[in-house]
GROMACS .gro file of C-alpha atoms in nm:
model
  145
    1MET     CA    1   3.860   0.774   1.820
    2LYS     CA    2   3.488   0.809   1.766
    3ALA     CA    3   3.343   0.559   1.499
    4MET     CA    4   3.157   0.753   1.250
    5PRO     CA    5   2.757   0.613   1.210
    6SER     CA    6   2.700   0.448   0.897
    7LYS     CA    7   2.507   0.602   0.659
    8SER     CA    8   2.363   0.295   0.497
    9PRO     CA    9   2.067   0.277   0.745
   10THR     CA   10   1.974   0.643   0.653
   11VAL     CA   11   1.980   0.555   0.285
   12LEU     CA   12   1.801   0.251   0.341
   13LYS     CA   13   1.534   0.448   0.516
   14GLY     CA   14   1.510   0.686   0.269
   15LEU     CA   15   1.483   0.450  -0.008
   16VAL     CA   16   1.181   0.276   0.167
   17GLU     CA   17   1.029   0.603   0.224
   18ILE     CA   18   1.043   0.718  -0.183
   19ASN     CA   19   0.920   0.344  -0.232
   20PHE     CA   20   0.631   0.404  -0.025
   21TYR     CA   21   0.533   0.730  -0.194
   22VAL     CA   22   0.559   0.576  -0.530
   23SER     CA   23   0.344   0.287  -0.434
   24VAL     CA   24   0.081   0.536  -0.270
   25ALA     CA   25   0.080   0.691  -0.617
   26VAL     CA   26   0.082   0.364  -0.818
   27LEU     CA   27  -0.202   0.239  -0.598
   28ILE     CA   28  -0.409   0.558  -0.641
   29ALA     CA   29  -0.362   0.622  -0.991
   30GLY     CA   30  -0.431   0.230  -1.076
   31CYS     CA   31  -0.735   0.230  -0.871
   32VAL     CA   32  -0.891   0.567  -1.051
   33LEU     CA   33  -0.744   0.489  -1.391
   34SER     CA   34  -0.941   0.154  -1.355
   35VAL     CA   35  -1.254   0.308  -1.470
   36SER     CA   36  -1.135   0.395  -1.819
   37GLU     CA   37  -1.123   0.107  -2.081
   38ASP     CA   38  -0.837   0.274  -2.256
   39ALA     CA   39  -0.616   0.416  -1.953
   40SER     CA   40  -0.668   0.106  -1.691
   41PHE     CA   41  -0.368  -0.086  -1.599
   42PHE     CA   42  -0.565  -0.398  -1.605
   43GLU     CA   43  -0.790  -0.625  -1.817
   44PHE     CA   44  -1.142  -0.649  -1.684
   45ASN     CA   45  -1.282  -0.781  -2.004
   46VAL     CA   46  -1.614  -0.614  -1.954
   47ASP     CA   47  -1.776  -0.749  -2.271
   48LEU     CA   48  -1.772  -1.112  -2.119
   49TYR     CA   49  -1.845  -1.059  -1.749
   50GLY     CA   50  -2.047  -0.719  -1.756
   51PRO     CA   51  -2.137  -0.603  -1.435
   52LEU     CA   52  -1.930  -0.812  -1.218
   53ALA     CA   53  -1.615  -0.652  -1.394
   54ASN     CA   54  -1.756  -0.310  -1.329
   55ASN     CA   55  -1.821  -0.387  -0.973
   56LEU     CA   56  -1.430  -0.481  -0.938
   57ARG     CA   57  -1.362  -0.153  -1.113
   58MET     CA   58  -1.583   0.039  -0.843
   59ILE     CA   59  -1.435  -0.136  -0.535
   60LEU     CA   60  -1.092   0.012  -0.664
   61VAL     CA   61  -1.226   0.323  -0.693
   62TYR     CA   62  -1.311   0.306  -0.346
   63LEU     CA   63  -0.991   0.174  -0.248
   64ALA     CA   64  -0.825   0.457  -0.375
   65LEU     CA   65  -1.048   0.706  -0.179
   66THR     CA   66  -0.983   0.506   0.117
   67GLU     CA   67  -0.598   0.510   0.077
   68VAL     CA   68  -0.612   0.867   0.041
   69PHE     CA   69  -0.806   0.921   0.364
   70LEU     CA   70  -0.587   0.656   0.572
   71CYS     CA   71  -0.271   0.841   0.439
   72ILE     CA   72  -0.414   1.192   0.548
   73GLY     CA   73  -0.518   1.030   0.886
   74CYS     CA   74  -0.205   0.847   0.954
   75PHE     CA   75   0.019   1.164   0.867
   76LEU     CA   76  -0.169   1.367   1.058
   77LEU     CA   77  -0.185   1.174   1.380
   78ARG     CA   78   0.202   1.090   1.324
   79LYS     CA   79   0.109   0.706   1.334
   80SER     CA   80   0.312   0.595   1.040
   81HIS     CA   81   0.334   0.259   1.187
   82PHE     CA   82  -0.035   0.200   1.119
   83PHE     CA   83   0.076   0.143   0.748
   84ILE     CA   84   0.193  -0.209   0.853
   85LEU     CA   85  -0.191  -0.293   0.911
   86ILE     CA   86  -0.293  -0.127   0.590
   87GLY     CA   87   0.001  -0.334   0.393
   88LEU     CA   88  -0.138  -0.641   0.538
   89SER     CA   89  -0.496  -0.573   0.427
   90LEU     CA   90  -0.344  -0.507   0.076
   91VAL     CA   91  -0.160  -0.806   0.065
   92MET     CA   92  -0.483  -1.025   0.185
   93MET     CA   93  -0.664  -0.854  -0.111
   94ILE     CA   94  -0.488  -1.102  -0.328
   95GLY     CA   95  -0.666  -1.399  -0.163
   96SER     CA   96  -0.987  -1.200  -0.145
   97LEU     CA   97  -0.972  -1.125  -0.539
   98GLU     CA   98  -0.916  -1.498  -0.605
   99ILE     CA   99  -1.206  -1.593  -0.405
  100TYR     CA  100  -1.393  -1.289  -0.561
  101GLY     CA  101  -1.331  -1.457  -0.899
  102MET     CA  102  -1.395  -1.778  -0.815
  103ILE     CA  103  -1.737  -1.728  -0.674
  104ASN     CA  104  -1.842  -1.501  -0.934
  105GLY     CA  105  -1.717  -1.720  -1.221
  106ILE     CA  106  -1.504  -1.431  -1.384
  107GLU     CA  107  -1.136  -1.443  -1.453
  108VAL     CA  108  -0.940  -1.181  -1.252
  109ASP     CA  109  -0.638  -1.018  -1.419
  110PRO     CA  110  -0.327  -1.151  -1.247
  111ASP     CA  111  -0.158  -0.818  -1.258
  112LEU     CA  112  -0.394  -0.707  -0.974
  113SER     CA  113  -0.213  -0.976  -0.747
  114ILE     CA  114   0.101  -0.813  -0.855
  115PHE     CA  115  -0.012  -0.483  -0.800
  116PHE     CA  116  -0.138  -0.566  -0.446
  117ALA     CA  117   0.151  -0.743  -0.351
  118TYR     CA  118   0.394  -0.455  -0.451
  119THR     CA  119   0.170  -0.165  -0.279
  120GLY     CA  120   0.110  -0.408   0.043
  121LEU     CA  121   0.504  -0.485   0.094
  122SER     CA  122   0.594  -0.136   0.025
  123HIS     CA  123   0.344  -0.016   0.310
  124ILE     CA  124   0.466  -0.296   0.517
  125ALA     CA  125   0.810  -0.192   0.498
  126PHE     CA  126   0.747   0.171   0.538
  127GLY     CA  127   0.535   0.110   0.848
  128LEU     CA  128   0.808  -0.128   0.992
  129SER     CA  129   1.057   0.173   0.908
  130ALA     CA  130   0.864   0.421   1.086
  131TYR     CA  131   0.800   0.170   1.409
  132PHE     CA  132   1.161   0.089   1.431
  133SER     CA  133   1.259   0.464   1.379
  134ASN     CA  134   1.028   0.554   1.659
  135GLU     CA  135   1.137   0.288   1.889
  136LYS     CA  136   1.500   0.374   1.877
  137ASN     CA  137   1.404   0.751   1.918
  138ILE     CA  138   1.201   0.624   2.254
  139ASN     CA  139   1.507   0.414   2.367
  140VAL     CA  140   1.760   0.690   2.310
  141LYS     CA  141   1.542   0.954   2.504
  142THR     CA  142   1.480   0.727   2.811
  143LYS     CA  143   1.830   0.575   2.809
  144PRO     CA  144   1.993   0.680   3.138
  145TYR     CA  145   2.363   0.860   3.105
   0.00000   0.00000   0.00000
């Protein structure tokens, strides 16, 4: 009697994939909405920090554009495992924000660190899932019978 394969890896992969797409939407929306005073998820305190806070906003807008192009490129090339590197760079943005705030003497909203941790870890999980899924498919194809 053959054992039935477990559905839990498939369900877990589906949850990781859904979480990834949500994180991409959150990243793009959070970055684009940071331009607006009223709709922004983050506090920039432009009255106190002026152009430096606005520079951070523009960096977030560029990050949203970069995310769009990276996603399109990765999916067109079918290289979803590259999201591991993208996720690592998003997680490293946490430290970069701290350095930016320290050098420029401005307060950076702590929600930005949570934002980058969530989006970065989601990208890493999706990339690892794609990598291991691809590795499994390669092993199945090359396995002698």
